[in-house]
Every structure is written in structure tokens, then in C-alpha cells.
XYZ file of C-alpha atoms in Angstrom:
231
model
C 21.814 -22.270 -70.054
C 22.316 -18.996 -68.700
C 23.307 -19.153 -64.873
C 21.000 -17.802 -62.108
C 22.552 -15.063 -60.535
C 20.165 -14.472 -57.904
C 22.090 -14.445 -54.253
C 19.890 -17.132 -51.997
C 18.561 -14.895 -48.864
C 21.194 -15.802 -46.212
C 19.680 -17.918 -43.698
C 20.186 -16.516 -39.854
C 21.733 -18.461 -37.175
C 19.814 -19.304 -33.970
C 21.728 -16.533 -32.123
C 20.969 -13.813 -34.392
C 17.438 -14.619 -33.979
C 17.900 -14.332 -30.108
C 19.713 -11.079 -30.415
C 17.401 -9.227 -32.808
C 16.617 -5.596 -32.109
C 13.267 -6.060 -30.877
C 14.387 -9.103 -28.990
C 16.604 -7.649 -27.062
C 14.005 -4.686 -26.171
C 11.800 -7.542 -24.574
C 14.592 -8.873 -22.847
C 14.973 -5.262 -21.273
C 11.290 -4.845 -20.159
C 11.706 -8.435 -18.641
C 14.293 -6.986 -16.088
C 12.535 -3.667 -16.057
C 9.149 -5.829 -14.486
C 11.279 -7.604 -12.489
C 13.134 -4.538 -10.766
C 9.599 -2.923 -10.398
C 7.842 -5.425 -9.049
C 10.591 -6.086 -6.386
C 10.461 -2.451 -4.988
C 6.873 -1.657 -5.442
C 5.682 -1.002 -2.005
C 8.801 0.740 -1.168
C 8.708 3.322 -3.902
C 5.014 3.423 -5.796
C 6.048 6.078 -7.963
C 9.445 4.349 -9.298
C 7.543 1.435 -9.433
C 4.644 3.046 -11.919
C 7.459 4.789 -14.313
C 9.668 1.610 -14.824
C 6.057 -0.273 -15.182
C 4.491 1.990 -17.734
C 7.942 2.485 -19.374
C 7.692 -1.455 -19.934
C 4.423 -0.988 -21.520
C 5.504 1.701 -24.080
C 8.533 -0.327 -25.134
C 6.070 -2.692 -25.897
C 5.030 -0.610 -29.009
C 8.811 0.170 -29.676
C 9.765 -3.133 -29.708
C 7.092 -3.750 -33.069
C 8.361 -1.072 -34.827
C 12.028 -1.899 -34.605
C 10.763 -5.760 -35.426
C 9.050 -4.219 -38.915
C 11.533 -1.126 -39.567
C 14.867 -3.530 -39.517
C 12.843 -6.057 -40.982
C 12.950 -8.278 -37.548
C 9.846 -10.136 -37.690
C 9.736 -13.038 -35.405
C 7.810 -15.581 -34.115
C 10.013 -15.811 -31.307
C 9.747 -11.901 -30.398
C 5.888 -11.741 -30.657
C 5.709 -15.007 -27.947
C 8.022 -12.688 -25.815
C 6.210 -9.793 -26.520
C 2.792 -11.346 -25.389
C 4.225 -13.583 -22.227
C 6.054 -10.540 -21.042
C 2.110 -8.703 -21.457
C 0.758 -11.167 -20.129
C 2.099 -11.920 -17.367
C 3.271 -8.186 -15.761
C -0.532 -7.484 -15.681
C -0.951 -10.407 -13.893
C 1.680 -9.729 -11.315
C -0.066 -6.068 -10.936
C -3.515 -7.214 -10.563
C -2.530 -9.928 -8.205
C -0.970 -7.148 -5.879
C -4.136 -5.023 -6.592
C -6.800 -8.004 -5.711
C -4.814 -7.902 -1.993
C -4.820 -4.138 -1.571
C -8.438 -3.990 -2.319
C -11.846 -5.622 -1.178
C -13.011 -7.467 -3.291
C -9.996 -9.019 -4.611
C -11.980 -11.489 -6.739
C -12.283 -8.462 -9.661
C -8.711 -8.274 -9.922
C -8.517 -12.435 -10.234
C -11.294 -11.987 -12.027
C -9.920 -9.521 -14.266
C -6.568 -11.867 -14.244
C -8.277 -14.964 -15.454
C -10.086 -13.050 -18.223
C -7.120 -11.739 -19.905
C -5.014 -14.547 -19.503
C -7.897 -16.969 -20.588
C -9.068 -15.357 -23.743
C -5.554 -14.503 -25.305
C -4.798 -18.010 -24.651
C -7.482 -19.296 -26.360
C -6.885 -16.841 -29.403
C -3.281 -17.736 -29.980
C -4.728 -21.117 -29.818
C -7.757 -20.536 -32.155
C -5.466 -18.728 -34.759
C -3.040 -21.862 -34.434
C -6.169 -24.253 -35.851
C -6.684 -21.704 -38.157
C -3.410 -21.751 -39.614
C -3.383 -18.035 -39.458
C -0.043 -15.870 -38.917
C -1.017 -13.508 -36.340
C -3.623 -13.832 -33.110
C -4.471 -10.349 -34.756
C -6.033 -11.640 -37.942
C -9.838 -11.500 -37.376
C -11.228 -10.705 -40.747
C -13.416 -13.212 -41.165
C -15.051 -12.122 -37.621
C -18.728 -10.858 -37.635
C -18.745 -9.113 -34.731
C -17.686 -5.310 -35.890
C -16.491 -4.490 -32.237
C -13.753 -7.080 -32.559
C -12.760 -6.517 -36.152
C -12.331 -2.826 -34.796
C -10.321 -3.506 -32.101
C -7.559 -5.344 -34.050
C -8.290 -3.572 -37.406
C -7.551 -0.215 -35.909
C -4.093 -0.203 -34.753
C -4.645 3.667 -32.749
C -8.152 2.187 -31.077
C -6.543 -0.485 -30.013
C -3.517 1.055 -28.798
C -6.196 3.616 -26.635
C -7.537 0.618 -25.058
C -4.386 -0.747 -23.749
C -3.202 2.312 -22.631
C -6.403 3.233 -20.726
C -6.497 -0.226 -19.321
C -2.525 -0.001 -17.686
C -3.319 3.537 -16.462
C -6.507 2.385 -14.944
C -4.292 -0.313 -12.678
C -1.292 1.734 -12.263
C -3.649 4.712 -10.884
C -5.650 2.430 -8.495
C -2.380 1.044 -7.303
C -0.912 4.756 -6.519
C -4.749 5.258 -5.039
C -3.843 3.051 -2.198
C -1.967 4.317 0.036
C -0.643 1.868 2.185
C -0.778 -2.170 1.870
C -3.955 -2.547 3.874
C -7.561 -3.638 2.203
C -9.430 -0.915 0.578
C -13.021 -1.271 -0.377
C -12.782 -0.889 -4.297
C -16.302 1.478 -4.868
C -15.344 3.699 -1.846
C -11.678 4.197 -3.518
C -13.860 4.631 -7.205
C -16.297 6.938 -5.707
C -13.574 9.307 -3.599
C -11.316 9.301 -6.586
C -14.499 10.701 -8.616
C -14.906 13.834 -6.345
C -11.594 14.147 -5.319
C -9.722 15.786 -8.949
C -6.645 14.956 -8.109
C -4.383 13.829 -11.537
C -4.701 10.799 -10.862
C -8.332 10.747 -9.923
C -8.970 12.104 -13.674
C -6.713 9.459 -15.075
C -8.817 7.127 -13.552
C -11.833 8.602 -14.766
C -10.606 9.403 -18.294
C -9.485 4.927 -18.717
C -12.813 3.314 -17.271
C -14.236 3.706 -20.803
C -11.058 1.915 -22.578
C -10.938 -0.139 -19.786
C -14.214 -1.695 -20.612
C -14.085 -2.028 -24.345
C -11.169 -3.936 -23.574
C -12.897 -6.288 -21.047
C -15.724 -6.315 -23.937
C -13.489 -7.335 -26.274
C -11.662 -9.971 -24.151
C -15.350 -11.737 -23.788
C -15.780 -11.714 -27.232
C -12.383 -13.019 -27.787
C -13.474 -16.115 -25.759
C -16.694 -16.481 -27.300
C -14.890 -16.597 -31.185
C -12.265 -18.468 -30.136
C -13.845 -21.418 -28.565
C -16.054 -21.310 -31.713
C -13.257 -22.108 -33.752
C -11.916 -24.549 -31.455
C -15.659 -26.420 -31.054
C -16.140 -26.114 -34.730
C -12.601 -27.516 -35.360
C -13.782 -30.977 -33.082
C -17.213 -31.380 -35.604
C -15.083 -30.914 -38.693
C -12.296 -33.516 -37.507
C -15.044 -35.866 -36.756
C -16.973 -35.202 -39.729
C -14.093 -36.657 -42.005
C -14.286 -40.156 -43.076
């Protein structure tokens, strides 16, 4: 009997996970956040760079996972905590700048609510990626995470949007949000247009969040009536 030849795929240590490429990008927007967010008050405009810098690497960090073949599960927890939670941070400093703050808590509770659910949903689901909506009727959704650019757009507009707001006020004391909107509108200042040119990706995304919790706690109600349905 002819021996089998083929090398087994080497299996990689725990550490070597840890210190993948892509890994090790996250770890760097982790301390890029946290140096931000320390000194945002006392230097708005350092503060919006190192943030929106963050961001980007966020796309860099998925194409070094799938160009040096990287792919973890590990990385794309990192990737979406580290989302997650430096929008939070920058709407919670937004919903005490402005009046009301309840949109920006509002806003917070939104996005962290309906990606939890979906990670969650796609979990029951036994699916591979939170991205994986196929099977979803609802075209505006399937778009969203079918069309890697669209999606992309609506991220973007939606971190502009807060970073612009944030550089809007000018000191620490409460603004009334429509009189900030409205000024910004007539003013034409660059970052007037920025804000502006995001509202409309700003909103698909908030769209798409709602329908996000909507699908997911489908799956997760339909997921109760099946386990009780078995015998």
C-alpha cells in the first residue's frame, strides 16, 4: 500500500493565533481609541485623526486577515468589540455636549443592541459570519451586507457624521442638536458639508440596524417554537 505523502496542515499554537497580522492591527486601534479618547477635549482635531484612523484600519485589518490567509474567529470578535464599543465611547461624549442627549443613547443602544442580537441569531443558526443574510427577505438588508462598497459608504458616512458633530461643538457645554443641524446647513463650512453629505448613510444604517433587530429576534423566537416543538 502505497504511503500517503500528503504533509498534515501544521496546526498553530495559541500564540500565533494572538499575534496574527490582523490581530495585532486591532490591538493597535485598541491603544489608538484609548489615546484619543483620553485627550479629546484638549485637542478635537488629534482626537478626530487618531479616531477615524482607527476606523480605516478597521478595513485593513480584513484584508491582511484574507491576503495572509489570517482568518480568525478571534480577530473578527476584536474587530467588532473594538467597533463597538469606540462608537459608544463617542456618542456617550456627544449625548453630554448636546441637548437632547437621549439620541446619542438612543443611537448607542441601537447599535449595540442589534449587532448583539445578530452575532447571536447567526450563532443559532450555525452560520460562520454575522454577515451571512442570504436567506433574508428584506432586499435592503441583503444589500447592505451583500455589497461590500455600500456597506462600507454607510459606515463611513455614519463615523463622519459623529466625528463632525463632535468638532461642531465648540466647547463642552450643551448644545441644542437641531440649532447645531440647522447652522451647520447654512453655514458651508467643510465640515458643515461633511455633515450634510453622511445624514443619508447615516440613516440607511440606522434602517438597517432596525431591521437587524427585527430578523434577528425572529430567528431567536422561531428557534424557542422549534425547540419546543420536538418530542
Amino acid at each position: 500500500m502505497a504511503k500517503n505523502n500528503k504533509s498534515r496542515p501544521i496546526k498553530p499554537s495559541k500564540l500565533s493565533v494572538y499575534l496574527y497580522i490582523p490581530n495585532i492591527i486591532g490591538y493597535t486601534r485598541v491603544l489608538m481609541n484609548c489615546y484619543a479618547f483620553a485627550m479629546c477635549f484638549s485637542n478635537k482635531w488629534l482626537f478626530c485623526a487618531l479616531y477615524f484612523i482607527s476606523f480605516v484600519c478597521d478595513g485593513i485589518d480584513g484584508w491582511a486577515a484574507r491576503k495572509f490567509n489570517q482568518v480568525s474567529t478571534f480577530g473578527a470578535v476584536l474587530d467588532m468589540v473594538t467597533d463597538r464599543i469606540s462608537t459608544a465611547c463617542l456618542l456617550v461624549i456627544l449625548s453630554q455636549v448636546y441637548r437632547p442627549g437621549m439620541v446619542f443613547l438612543s443611537l448607542l443602544a441601537l447599535d449595540i443592541g442589534s449587532h448583539w442580537l445578530q452575532m447571536y441569531s447567526t450563532f443559532l443558526l450555525g452560520k460562520a459570519s454575522h454577515k451571512d443574510v442570504k436567506d433574508s427577505t428584506n432586499w435592503l438588508f441583503k444589500a447592505y451586507y451583500g455589497n461590500r462598497m455600500f456597506m462600507a459608504y454607510c459606515c463611513v458616512a455614519c463615523e463622519v457624521l459623529y466625528i463632525s458633530l463632535f468638532l461642531l461643538a465648540q466647547n463642552e457645554t450643551e448644545k441644542k442638536l437641531m440649532d447645531v443641524l440647522k447652522a451647520s446647513i447654512t453655514e458651508g463650512s467643510l465640515v458643515s458639508v461633511l455633515v450634510v453629505l453622511s445624514l443619508f448613510g447615516w440613516a440607511i444604517k440606522q434602517l438597517v440596524n432596525i431591521i437587524q433587530i427585527k430578523t434577528a429576534s425572529d430567528v431567536c423566537v422561531l428557534h424557542d417554537i422549534n425547540k419546543k416543538e420536538r418530542p
